[in-house]
mmCIF file of C-alpha atoms and ligand atoms in Angstrom:
data_model
loop_
_atom_site.group_PDB
_atom_site.id
_atom_site.type_symbol
_atom_site.label_atom_id
_atom_site.label_comp_id
_atom_site.label_asym_id
_atom_site.label_seq_id
_atom_site.Cartn_x
_atom_site.Cartn_y
_atom_site.Cartn_z
ATOM 1 C CA MET A 215 0.000 0.000 0.000
ATOM 2 C CA THR A 216 1.304 3.456 -0.877
ATOM 3 C CA SER A 217 1.737 6.128 1.770
ATOM 4 C CA PRO A 218 -1.534 7.943 2.567
ATOM 5 C CA ILE A 219 0.336 11.243 2.762
ATOM 6 C CA GLN A 220 -0.613 13.425 -0.203
ATOM 7 C CA LYS A 221 2.269 14.153 -2.564
ATOM 8 C CA VAL A 222 1.093 16.459 -5.355
ATOM 9 C CA PRO A 223 3.021 15.937 -8.621
ATOM 10 C CA GLN A 224 4.766 19.212 -9.528
ATOM 11 C CA PRO A 225 4.902 21.490 -11.396
ATOM 12 C CA PHE A 226 1.252 22.402 -11.739
ATOM 13 C CA ARG A 227 -0.281 25.844 -12.005
ATOM 14 C CA SER A 228 -3.903 26.799 -12.529
ATOM 15 C CA LEU A 229 -6.014 29.927 -12.593
ATOM 16 C CA ALA A 230 -8.355 28.224 -10.135
ATOM 17 C CA PRO A 231 -7.392 27.988 -6.459
ATOM 18 C CA ALA A 232 -6.921 24.446 -5.169
ATOM 19 C CA VAL A 233 -9.531 23.020 -2.818
ATOM 20 C CA MET A 234 -7.378 21.530 -0.060
ATOM 21 C CA ARG A 235 -9.214 19.388 2.446
ATOM 22 C CA ALA A 236 -7.862 18.331 5.797
ATOM 23 C CA SER A 237 -8.982 17.264 9.198
ATOM 24 C CA THR A 238 -5.425 16.120 9.871
ATOM 25 C CA VAL A 239 -2.313 18.076 9.033
ATOM 26 C CA VAL A 240 0.856 15.946 8.871
ATOM 27 C CA PHE A 241 4.388 17.115 9.627
ATOM 28 C CA ASP A 242 7.829 16.308 8.222
ATOM 29 C CA SER A 243 9.437 15.698 11.614
ATOM 30 C CA LEU A 244 8.616 15.343 15.280
ATOM 31 C CA ALA A 245 10.278 18.730 15.890
ATOM 32 C CA ASP A 246 7.896 20.315 13.373
ATOM 33 C CA PHE A 247 4.895 18.630 14.977
ATOM 34 C CA THR A 248 5.950 19.781 18.458
ATOM 35 C CA ARG A 249 6.242 23.400 17.298
ATOM 36 C CA ARG A 250 2.934 23.492 15.358
ATOM 37 C CA LYS A 251 1.159 25.785 17.838
ATOM 38 C CA GLU A 252 3.969 28.336 17.586
ATOM 39 C CA ARG A 253 3.046 28.817 13.950
ATOM 40 C CA GLN A 254 -0.401 30.178 14.856
ATOM 41 C CA PRO A 255 -2.277 32.318 13.929
ATOM 42 C CA ASP A 256 -1.299 31.859 10.247
ATOM 43 C CA GLY A 257 0.205 28.374 10.192
ATOM 44 C CA TYR A 258 -1.463 24.993 9.942
ATOM 45 C CA SER A 259 -1.826 22.674 12.914
ATOM 46 C CA TYR A 260 -5.175 20.904 12.513
ATOM 47 C CA GLY A 261 -8.048 21.225 10.053
ATOM 48 C CA ILE A 262 -9.992 23.497 12.387
ATOM 49 C CA THR A 263 -7.588 26.420 11.882
ATOM 50 C CA GLY A 264 -7.910 26.165 8.100
ATOM 51 C CA THR A 265 -6.038 24.928 5.080
ATOM 52 C CA PRO A 266 -4.256 26.861 2.292
ATOM 53 C CA THR A 267 -7.660 27.306 0.593
ATOM 54 C CA ALA A 268 -8.956 29.266 3.594
ATOM 55 C CA ARG A 269 -5.703 31.254 3.849
ATOM 56 C CA GLN A 270 -5.908 32.229 0.199
ATOM 57 C CA LEU A 271 -9.468 33.486 0.676
ATOM 58 C CA GLU A 272 -8.469 35.321 3.855
ATOM 59 C CA HIS A 273 -5.658 37.119 2.012
ATOM 60 C CA ARG A 274 -8.014 38.177 -0.774
ATOM 61 C CA ILE A 275 -10.598 39.506 1.650
ATOM 62 C CA ALA A 276 -7.988 41.343 3.765
ATOM 63 C CA GLU A 277 -6.791 43.035 0.581
ATOM 64 C CA LEU A 278 -10.359 44.066 -0.343
ATOM 65 C CA GLU A 279 -10.994 45.440 3.153
ATOM 66 C CA GLY A 280 -7.670 47.291 3.242
ATOM 67 C CA GLY A 281 -6.764 45.259 6.323
ATOM 68 C CA ALA A 282 -3.720 43.304 7.451
ATOM 69 C CA HIS A 283 -5.553 40.140 8.567
ATOM 70 C CA CYS A 284 -8.742 38.173 8.014
ATOM 71 C CA VAL A 285 -10.347 35.094 9.547
ATOM 72 C CA VAL A 286 -13.078 33.262 7.631
ATOM 73 C CA THR A 287 -15.935 31.617 9.506
ATOM 74 C CA PRO A 288 -18.789 29.274 8.527
ATOM 75 C CA SER A 289 -21.469 32.035 8.389
ATOM 76 C CA GLY A 290 -22.004 35.744 8.839
ATOM 77 C CA GLN A 291 -23.610 35.076 12.214
ATOM 78 C CA SER A 292 -20.585 33.055 13.327
ATOM 79 C CA ALA A 293 -18.301 35.948 12.302
ATOM 80 C CA LEU A 294 -20.341 38.355 14.451
ATOM 81 C CA MET A 295 -20.439 35.954 17.422
ATOM 82 C CA THR A 296 -16.765 35.011 17.183
ATOM 83 C CA THR A 297 -15.755 38.670 17.328
ATOM 84 C CA VAL A 298 -17.853 39.290 20.408
ATOM 85 C CA MET A 299 -16.824 36.017 22.104
ATOM 86 C CA GLY A 300 -13.145 36.798 21.520
ATOM 87 C CA PHE A 301 -13.172 39.999 23.531
ATOM 88 C CA VAL A 302 -16.250 40.304 25.742
ATOM 89 C CA ARG A 303 -16.300 38.661 29.189
ATOM 90 C CA GLY A 304 -18.647 38.453 32.179
ATOM 91 C CA GLY A 305 -18.920 41.849 33.870
ATOM 92 C CA ASP A 306 -18.389 43.732 30.607
ATOM 93 C CA HIS A 307 -20.945 46.082 29.074
ATOM 94 C CA LEU A 308 -21.743 45.474 25.380
ATOM 95 C CA LEU A 309 -23.436 48.098 23.220
ATOM 96 C CA VAL A 310 -25.410 46.761 20.252
ATOM 97 C CA SER A 311 -27.270 48.852 17.681
ATOM 98 C CA ALA A 312 -30.999 48.074 17.725
ATOM 99 C CA ALA A 313 -30.651 47.708 13.932
ATOM 100 C CA CYS A 314 -27.991 44.966 14.155
ATOM 101 C CA TYR A 315 -28.685 41.555 12.621
ATOM 102 C CA GLY A 316 -31.478 39.877 14.621
ATOM 103 C CA ALA A 317 -29.562 36.704 15.475
ATOM 104 C CA LEU A 318 -26.693 38.760 16.939
ATOM 105 C CA LYS A 319 -29.182 40.551 19.192
ATOM 106 C CA THR A 320 -30.737 37.214 20.196
ATOM 107 C CA PHE A 321 -27.272 35.804 20.948
ATOM 108 C CA ALA A 322 -26.493 38.865 23.084
ATOM 109 C CA ASP A 323 -29.842 38.782 24.819
ATOM 110 C CA LYS A 324 -30.262 35.024 25.386
ATOM 111 C CA TRP A 325 -26.672 33.818 25.836
ATOM 112 C CA LEU A 326 -24.326 36.666 26.775
ATOM 113 C CA ALA A 327 -26.747 38.028 29.351
ATOM 114 C CA HIS A 328 -26.571 34.617 31.104
ATOM 115 C CA PHE A 329 -22.781 34.915 31.168
ATOM 116 C CA ASN A 330 -23.212 38.131 33.127
ATOM 117 C CA VAL A 331 -22.511 40.402 30.167
ATOM 118 C CA GLU A 332 -24.510 43.616 30.444
ATOM 119 C CA VAL A 333 -26.110 43.989 27.009
ATOM 120 C CA GLU A 334 -27.579 47.353 26.018
ATOM 121 C CA LEU A 335 -29.211 48.332 22.733
ATOM 122 C CA TYR A 336 -28.716 51.846 21.385
ATOM 123 C CA PRO A 337 -30.688 53.806 18.763
ATOM 124 C CA PRO A 338 -29.137 53.168 15.336
ATOM 125 C CA ALA A 339 -29.322 56.743 13.974
ATOM 126 C CA ILE A 340 -26.596 57.940 16.300
ATOM 127 C CA GLY A 341 -23.154 59.530 16.174
ATOM 128 C CA ALA A 342 -21.131 61.244 18.902
ATOM 129 C CA GLU A 343 -24.139 60.939 21.269
ATOM 130 C CA ILE A 344 -23.056 57.306 21.730
ATOM 131 C CA SER A 345 -20.889 58.780 24.516
ATOM 132 C CA GLU A 346 -24.057 58.941 26.652
ATOM 133 C CA TYR A 347 -24.196 55.122 26.567
ATOM 134 C CA ILE A 348 -20.544 54.466 27.472
ATOM 135 C CA LYS A 349 -19.883 53.089 30.955
ATOM 136 C CA PRO A 350 -16.580 52.353 32.707
ATOM 137 C CA ASN A 351 -17.032 48.631 31.835
ATOM 138 C CA THR A 352 -18.065 49.127 28.175
ATOM 139 C CA ARG A 353 -15.917 46.719 26.162
ATOM 140 C CA MET A 354 -17.301 46.789 22.634
ATOM 141 C CA ILE A 355 -19.730 48.626 20.350
ATOM 142 C CA CYS A 356 -21.464 46.556 17.645
ATOM 143 C CA MET A 357 -22.579 48.576 14.607
ATOM 144 C CA GLU A 358 -24.537 47.871 11.469
ATOM 145 C CA SER A 359 -24.919 50.856 9.172
ATOM 146 C CA PRO A 360 -27.269 51.105 7.507
ATOM 147 C CA GLY A 361 -29.364 48.606 9.446
ATOM 148 C CA THR A 362 -30.388 46.079 6.845
ATOM 149 C CA VAL A 363 -34.166 46.175 7.425
ATOM 150 C CA THR A 364 -35.042 49.777 8.272
ATOM 151 C CA MET A 365 -31.834 51.322 6.886
ATOM 152 C CA GLU A 366 -30.958 53.806 9.643
ATOM 153 C CA MET A 367 -27.482 55.259 9.180
ATOM 154 C CA SER A 368 -25.040 55.631 12.078
ATOM 155 C CA ASP A 369 -22.231 58.168 11.966
ATOM 156 C CA VAL A 370 -19.477 55.548 12.125
ATOM 157 C CA PRO A 371 -16.452 57.916 12.264
ATOM 158 C CA ALA A 372 -18.088 59.848 15.135
ATOM 159 C CA ILE A 373 -18.806 56.623 17.055
ATOM 160 C CA VAL A 374 -15.241 55.409 16.485
ATOM 161 C CA GLU A 375 -13.844 58.702 17.761
ATOM 162 C CA VAL A 376 -15.819 58.357 21.021
ATOM 163 C CA ALA A 377 -14.930 54.658 21.337
ATOM 164 C CA LYS A 378 -11.195 55.322 20.949
ATOM 165 C CA ARG A 379 -11.331 58.072 23.546
ATOM 166 C CA HIS A 380 -12.824 55.568 26.026
ATOM 167 C CA GLY A 381 -10.690 52.556 25.027
ATOM 168 C CA VAL A 382 -13.732 50.689 23.689
ATOM 169 C CA LEU A 383 -13.494 48.205 20.799
ATOM 170 C CA THR A 384 -15.682 48.674 17.708
ATOM 171 C CA MET A 385 -16.978 46.144 15.229
ATOM 172 C CA MET A 386 -19.152 46.771 12.202
ATOM 173 C CA ASP A 387 -21.364 44.481 10.161
ATOM 174 C CA ASN A 388 -20.522 45.929 6.740
ATOM 175 C CA THR A 389 -22.489 43.458 4.628
ATOM 176 C CA TRP A 390 -24.866 46.074 3.125
ATOM 177 C CA ALA A 391 -22.057 48.160 1.624
ATOM 178 C CA SER A 392 -19.349 45.551 1.138
ATOM 179 C CA PRO A 393 -15.799 46.955 1.140
ATOM 180 C CA LEU A 394 -16.450 48.242 -2.388
ATOM 181 C CA ALA A 395 -18.701 50.957 -0.977
ATOM 182 C CA PHE A 396 -17.326 51.403 2.558
ATOM 183 C CA LYS A 397 -14.140 50.224 4.253
ATOM 184 C CA PRO A 398 -14.726 50.251 8.028
ATOM 185 C CA LEU A 399 -11.040 49.676 8.841
ATOM 186 C CA GLU A 400 -10.084 52.896 7.016
ATOM 187 C CA HIS A 401 -12.469 54.705 9.365
ATOM 188 C CA GLY A 402 -10.768 53.270 12.444
ATOM 189 C CA VAL A 403 -13.252 50.454 13.159
ATOM 190 C CA ASP A 404 -11.370 47.564 14.817
ATOM 191 C CA PHE A 405 -13.243 44.682 13.135
ATOM 192 C CA SER A 406 -14.989 44.703 9.771
ATOM 193 C CA ILE A 407 -17.469 41.841 9.442
ATOM 194 C CA GLU A 408 -19.089 40.617 6.248
ATOM 195 C CA ALA A 409 -21.700 37.918 5.782
ATOM 196 C CA ALA A 410 -19.902 36.425 2.747
ATOM 197 C CA THR A 411 -23.151 34.507 2.242
ATOM 198 C CA LYS A 412 -24.523 37.642 0.563
ATOM 199 C CA PHE A 413 -22.539 39.725 -1.942
ATOM 200 C CA PHE A 414 -19.181 37.927 -1.719
ATOM 201 C CA GLY A 415 -20.600 34.513 -2.602
ATOM 202 C CA GLY A 416 -23.248 36.224 -4.700
ATOM 203 C CA HIS A 417 -25.188 33.169 -5.874
ATOM 204 C CA SER A 418 -27.282 32.167 -2.820
ATOM 205 C CA ASP A 419 -25.584 28.764 -2.620
ATOM 206 C CA LEU A 420 -23.297 28.974 0.415
ATOM 207 C CA LEU A 421 -22.939 30.316 3.943
ATOM 208 C CA ALA A 422 -19.726 32.034 5.048
ATOM 209 C CA GLY A 423 -18.499 34.996 7.038
ATOM 210 C CA CYS A 424 -15.281 36.900 7.617
ATOM 211 C CA ILE A 425 -13.660 39.152 10.161
ATOM 212 C CA SER A 426 -11.000 41.595 8.952
ATOM 213 C CA MET A 427 -8.694 43.639 11.153
ATOM 214 C CA ASN A 428 -5.325 45.386 11.304
ATOM 215 C CA ASP A 429 -4.058 44.641 14.810
ATOM 216 C CA ALA A 430 -1.878 41.503 14.990
ATOM 217 C CA GLY A 431 -2.810 40.838 18.637
ATOM 218 C CA TYR A 432 -6.517 40.994 17.847
ATOM 219 C CA TYR A 433 -5.908 38.669 14.903
ATOM 220 C CA ALA A 434 -4.296 36.069 17.196
ATOM 221 C CA THR A 435 -7.295 36.298 19.558
ATOM 222 C CA VAL A 436 -9.849 36.009 16.734
ATOM 223 C CA ARG A 437 -8.022 32.996 15.221
ATOM 224 C CA GLU A 438 -7.872 31.292 18.608
ATOM 225 C CA THR A 439 -11.583 32.005 19.242
ATOM 226 C CA GLN A 440 -12.566 30.702 15.798
ATOM 227 C CA SER A 441 -10.615 27.524 16.488
ATOM 228 C CA ILE A 442 -11.720 27.044 20.124
ATOM 229 C CA LEU A 443 -15.372 27.486 19.137
ATOM 230 C CA GLY A 444 -14.869 24.803 16.482
ATOM 231 C CA GLN A 445 -15.778 27.093 13.601
ATOM 232 C CA GLN A 446 -14.219 25.591 10.514
ATOM 233 C CA THR A 447 -15.226 26.799 7.062
ATOM 234 C CA SER A 448 -15.412 24.127 4.400
ATOM 235 C CA PRO A 449 -12.687 24.523 1.746
ATOM 236 C CA ASP A 450 -15.368 24.014 -0.916
ATOM 237 C CA ASP A 451 -17.225 27.036 0.414
ATOM 238 C CA CYS A 452 -13.964 29.015 0.561
ATOM 239 C CA PHE A 453 -13.447 28.118 -3.104
ATOM 240 C CA LEU A 454 -16.972 29.271 -3.981
ATOM 241 C CA VAL A 455 -16.489 32.572 -2.155
ATOM 242 C CA MET A 456 -13.212 33.088 -4.067
ATOM 243 C CA ARG A 457 -15.051 32.416 -7.300
ATOM 244 C CA GLY A 458 -17.752 34.887 -6.269
ATOM 245 C CA LEU A 459 -15.136 37.536 -5.485
ATOM 246 C CA GLN A 460 -13.887 37.422 -9.075
ATOM 247 C CA THR A 461 -17.160 38.987 -10.263
ATOM 248 C CA LEU A 462 -17.997 41.008 -7.144
ATOM 249 C CA LYS A 463 -17.067 44.347 -8.671
ATOM 250 C CA VAL A 464 -19.227 43.974 -11.804
ATOM 251 C CA ARG A 465 -22.141 42.426 -9.930
ATOM 252 C CA PHE A 466 -22.019 45.133 -7.285
ATOM 253 C CA ALA A 467 -21.906 47.925 -9.881
ATOM 254 C CA ALA A 468 -24.766 46.478 -11.954
ATOM 255 C CA GLN A 469 -26.964 45.665 -8.942
ATOM 256 C CA SER A 470 -26.291 49.081 -7.342
ATOM 257 C CA ALA A 471 -27.301 50.888 -10.544
ATOM 258 C CA SER A 472 -30.527 48.854 -10.960
ATOM 259 C CA THR A 473 -31.386 49.289 -7.282
ATOM 260 C CA LEU A 474 -31.022 53.043 -7.391
ATOM 261 C CA GLN A 475 -33.153 53.206 -10.561
ATOM 262 C CA ILE A 476 -35.921 51.055 -9.039
ATOM 263 C CA ALA A 477 -35.853 52.843 -5.666
ATOM 264 C CA ARG A 478 -36.186 56.239 -7.410
ATOM 265 C CA GLU A 479 -39.175 55.027 -9.426
ATOM 266 C CA LEU A 480 -40.901 53.490 -6.407
ATOM 267 C CA GLU A 481 -40.427 56.698 -4.447
ATOM 268 C CA ARG A 482 -42.950 58.289 -6.856
ATOM 269 C CA HIS A 483 -45.492 55.438 -6.640
ATOM 270 C CA PRO A 484 -48.706 56.459 -4.824
ATOM 271 C CA GLU A 485 -48.960 53.113 -2.963
ATOM 272 C CA VAL A 486 -45.469 53.660 -1.476
ATOM 273 C CA ASN A 487 -45.449 55.795 1.635
ATOM 274 C CA LYS A 488 -41.703 55.784 2.146
ATOM 275 C CA VAL A 489 -38.608 54.266 0.541
ATOM 276 C CA LEU A 490 -35.970 53.489 3.141
ATOM 277 C CA PHE A 491 -32.674 53.793 1.257
ATOM 278 C CA PRO A 492 -29.854 56.149 2.277
ATOM 279 C CA ALA A 493 -28.791 56.675 -1.351
ATOM 280 C CA LEU A 494 -31.994 58.687 -1.892
ATOM 281 C CA GLN A 495 -31.914 62.391 -1.068
ATOM 282 C CA SER A 496 -35.171 62.030 0.863
ATOM 283 C CA ASP A 497 -33.628 59.542 3.331
ATOM 284 C CA PRO A 498 -32.652 60.960 6.747
ATOM 285 C CA GLY A 499 -29.291 59.135 6.507
ATOM 286 C CA HIS A 500 -28.449 60.520 3.055
ATOM 287 C CA ALA A 501 -25.904 63.142 4.171
ATOM 288 C CA ILE A 502 -23.836 60.573 6.109
ATOM 289 C CA TRP A 503 -24.135 58.052 3.275
ATOM 290 C CA LYS A 504 -22.969 60.642 0.735
ATOM 291 C CA ARG A 505 -20.061 61.729 2.906
ATOM 292 C CA ASP A 506 -18.730 58.227 3.665
ATOM 293 C CA PHE A 507 -19.981 55.688 1.102
ATOM 294 C CA ALA A 508 -18.913 55.190 -2.517
ATOM 295 C CA SER A 509 -21.993 53.249 -3.616
ATOM 296 C CA SER A 510 -25.225 51.787 -2.315
ATOM 297 C CA GLY A 511 -25.579 48.071 -3.054
ATOM 298 C CA CYS A 512 -28.749 46.123 -3.757
ATOM 299 C CA LEU A 513 -30.881 46.300 -0.619
ATOM 300 C CA PHE A 514 -33.632 48.744 0.355
ATOM 301 C CA SER A 515 -37.028 48.711 2.051
ATOM 302 C CA LEU A 516 -40.514 50.086 1.506
ATOM 303 C CA ILE A 517 -43.244 51.252 3.815
ATOM 304 C CA LEU A 518 -46.491 50.999 1.855
ATOM 305 C CA GLN A 519 -49.796 52.759 2.482
ATOM 306 C CA PRO A 520 -51.463 51.526 5.686
ATOM 307 C CA ALA A 521 -53.382 48.396 4.686
ATOM 308 C CA PRO A 522 -54.594 45.086 6.114
ATOM 309 C CA GLU A 523 -52.445 41.940 5.892
ATOM 310 C CA ASP A 524 -54.496 40.731 2.886
ATOM 311 C CA ALA A 525 -53.151 43.578 0.774
ATOM 312 C CA PHE A 526 -49.580 42.486 1.540
ATOM 313 C CA ASN A 527 -50.504 38.900 0.645
ATOM 314 C CA ALA A 528 -51.833 40.199 -2.695
ATOM 315 C CA PHE A 529 -48.589 42.144 -3.296
ATOM 316 C CA PHE A 530 -46.269 39.200 -2.599
ATOM 317 C CA ASP A 531 -48.459 36.655 -4.391
ATOM 318 C CA THR A 532 -48.533 38.778 -7.546
ATOM 319 C CA LEU A 533 -44.751 39.104 -7.841
ATOM 320 C CA GLN A 534 -43.251 36.834 -10.505
ATOM 321 C CA HIS A 535 -39.580 37.755 -10.206
ATOM 322 C CA PHE A 536 -39.185 38.181 -6.453
ATOM 323 C CA PRO A 537 -39.176 34.869 -4.596
ATOM 324 C CA ILE A 538 -39.926 35.416 -0.897
ATOM 325 C CA GLY A 539 -36.821 34.826 1.209
ATOM 326 C CA ALA A 540 -34.988 36.250 4.198
ATOM 327 C CA SER A 541 -31.642 36.605 2.442
ATOM 328 C CA TRP A 542 -30.223 39.065 -0.089
ATOM 329 C CA GLY A 543 -27.149 40.058 -2.099
ATOM 330 C CA GLY A 544 -27.363 37.330 -4.733
ATOM 331 C CA VAL A 545 -27.824 37.525 -8.498
ATOM 332 C CA HIS A 546 -31.556 36.727 -8.121
ATOM 333 C CA SER A 547 -33.925 39.314 -6.726
ATOM 334 C CA LEU A 548 -35.716 38.530 -3.463
ATOM 335 C CA ALA A 549 -38.463 40.065 -1.343
ATOM 336 C CA ALA A 550 -38.948 39.785 2.419
ATOM 337 C CA TYR A 551 -41.690 40.893 4.804
ATOM 338 C CA TYR A 552 -41.345 42.231 8.358
ATOM 339 C CA PRO A 553 -44.810 42.617 9.941
ATOM 340 C CA ALA A 554 -45.874 45.562 12.067
ATOM 341 C CA SER A 555 -45.726 43.418 15.230
ATOM 342 C CA LEU A 556 -41.992 42.863 14.658
ATOM 343 C CA GLN A 557 -41.389 46.593 14.285
ATOM 344 C CA ALA A 558 -43.311 47.269 17.488
ATOM 345 C CA GLU A 559 -41.160 44.729 19.386
ATOM 346 C CA ARG A 560 -37.859 46.296 18.282
ATOM 347 C CA ALA A 561 -36.045 48.731 20.553
ATOM 348 C CA PHE A 562 -36.111 52.291 19.163
ATOM 349 C CA PRO A 563 -38.471 51.320 16.295
ATOM 350 C CA LEU A 564 -38.373 53.407 13.109
ATOM 351 C CA THR A 565 -41.973 52.616 12.225
ATOM 352 C CA ASP A 566 -45.102 50.871 13.481
ATOM 353 C CA GLN A 567 -45.944 49.808 9.906
ATOM 354 C CA PRO A 568 -44.957 46.586 8.105
ATOM 355 C CA VAL A 569 -41.705 46.745 6.125
ATOM 356 C CA VAL A 570 -41.182 45.186 2.681
ATOM 357 C CA ARG A 571 -37.495 44.580 1.895
ATOM 358 C CA LEU A 572 -36.236 44.124 -1.653
ATOM 359 C CA SER A 573 -32.926 42.729 -2.823
ATOM 360 C CA ILE A 574 -32.287 43.603 -6.460
ATOM 361 C CA GLY A 575 -30.429 41.041 -8.545
ATOM 362 C CA LEU A 576 -28.981 41.016 -12.027
ATOM 363 C CA GLU A 577 -32.306 40.767 -13.877
ATOM 364 C CA ASP A 578 -33.450 43.526 -16.249
ATOM 365 C CA PRO A 579 -34.461 46.441 -13.948
ATOM 366 C CA ALA A 580 -37.348 47.459 -16.252
ATOM 367 C CA MET A 581 -38.803 43.967 -15.928
ATOM 368 C CA LEU A 582 -38.389 44.057 -12.131
ATOM 369 C CA LEU A 583 -40.078 47.436 -11.923
ATOM 370 C CA GLU A 584 -42.988 46.227 -14.026
ATOM 371 C CA ASP A 585 -43.335 43.244 -11.697
ATOM 372 C CA LEU A 586 -43.285 45.458 -8.592
ATOM 373 C CA CYS A 587 -45.875 47.818 -10.113
ATOM 374 C CA ALA A 588 -48.147 44.846 -10.837
ATOM 375 C CA GLY A 589 -47.723 43.812 -7.185
ATOM 376 C CA LEU A 590 -48.563 47.339 -6.025
ATOM 377 C CA ASP A 591 -51.678 47.386 -8.244
ATOM 378 C CA ALA A 592 -52.864 44.179 -6.569
ATOM 379 C CA PHE A 593 -51.991 45.717 -3.182
ATOM 380 C CA LYS A 594 -54.105 48.786 -3.989
ATOM 381 C CA ARG A 595 -57.089 46.767 -5.213
ATOM 382 C CA THR A 596 -57.166 44.735 -1.987
ATOM 383 C CA ARG A 597 -56.523 47.781 0.192
ATOM 384 C CA VAL A 598 -59.337 49.808 -1.411
ATOM 385 C CA ALA A 599 -61.737 46.840 -1.323
ATOM 386 C CA SER A 600 -61.192 46.489 2.419
ATOM 387 C CA THR A 601 -62.009 50.135 3.260
HETATM 388 C C1 PLP B 905 -26.681 42.185 7.743
HETATM 389 C C2 PLP B 905 -26.497 40.730 7.982
HETATM 390 N N1 PLP B 905 -25.482 40.338 8.759
HETATM 391 C C3 PLP B 905 -25.278 39.038 9.037
HETATM 392 C C4 PLP B 905 -26.097 38.069 8.518
HETATM 393 C C5 PLP B 905 -25.851 36.632 8.869
HETATM 394 O O1 PLP B 905 -25.264 35.978 7.803
HETATM 395 P P1 PLP B 905 -25.392 34.376 7.683
HETATM 396 O O2 PLP B 905 -26.737 34.115 7.120
HETATM 397 O O3 PLP B 905 -24.275 34.025 6.770
HETATM 398 O O4 PLP B 905 -25.214 33.843 9.047
HETATM 399 C C6 PLP B 905 -27.170 38.422 7.710
HETATM 400 C C7 PLP B 905 -28.076 37.393 7.168
HETATM 401 O O5 PLP B 905 -29.161 37.644 6.700
HETATM 402 C C8 PLP B 905 -27.383 39.792 7.430
HETATM 403 O O6 PLP B 905 -28.402 40.201 6.669
#
């Protein structure tokens, strides 16, 4: 029987990155094996800390983010949790924007609170006034700007300035903008998080996340936390994210342009009460968006005329090109619904009305607009019939 240790015939070069699988990493000598931990956070010791496929992806993402280091994780949620778990301990105070991703808030509320972490939500449309929420034991501020349902903008540079003055760490979920539109690390944020599930992957066929940072000490802590929590990202998924990244720029540009066009049209539609989208001049977050962001991505929300649930059913059921789904950022358009009860439950709610969220894909924008107008016609018919 031949040796099970993989020997790859050389030379071989390809445009495609290799998918390298490993639970077990093998070493050339006992001395090498004994020193494997010293090679962390970049080196290989066991499958859990990644293989060259993950490292290659991490280097590409770090470059995109303008950061020195990156750690990939199995989902966007795991990237958010890993960052918090790496640095926040019992007795600490954690500030979380009320517009942060729901599962992060649930994690903070249901798990961290039991570990004696004092979790406090703050209003998302905030800047330097964050100082009013800082306590002597505040360890980290979690941001998401804009919030990816109701789209409130935070003044990230102003929050960072306050955080640095108080020695508080900052992390930002940057999935809405992607580093093509906003680079949190360039604005002094300590950790830039992306749900690579969305724009990076781009095709709605994988889950992945990433944490980018500049500080080497933080990197060592994040790598150790990722490994200790058992968060390995499949090399196949790393490969798919790398493939997605090759077209990110063109997808992002095309989807951003279509989204802006559709949002501007819907703003004039009589069944639409409000378009929540900071790229529009009418949005309260527009000035901050214009100052800090280079583009606006594919995600925005609508508040329609007040109407019973039936009218929303008619709207969604009429749509032909917007499957109903809670995700976004892929090449196919999607629509999601957040009922009024959910808005009422949220801390610092923006509205007491239902929210319709649209993710605009690569389809013809004129066709998408026609579809949405047909949905709004059905919405109106049901709304008027019920009055
Ligand atoms: C803004 C934002 N952050 C994080 C996540 C979590 O990403 P994942 O689904 O990869 O866990 C999502 C998912 O919808 C999201 O919308």
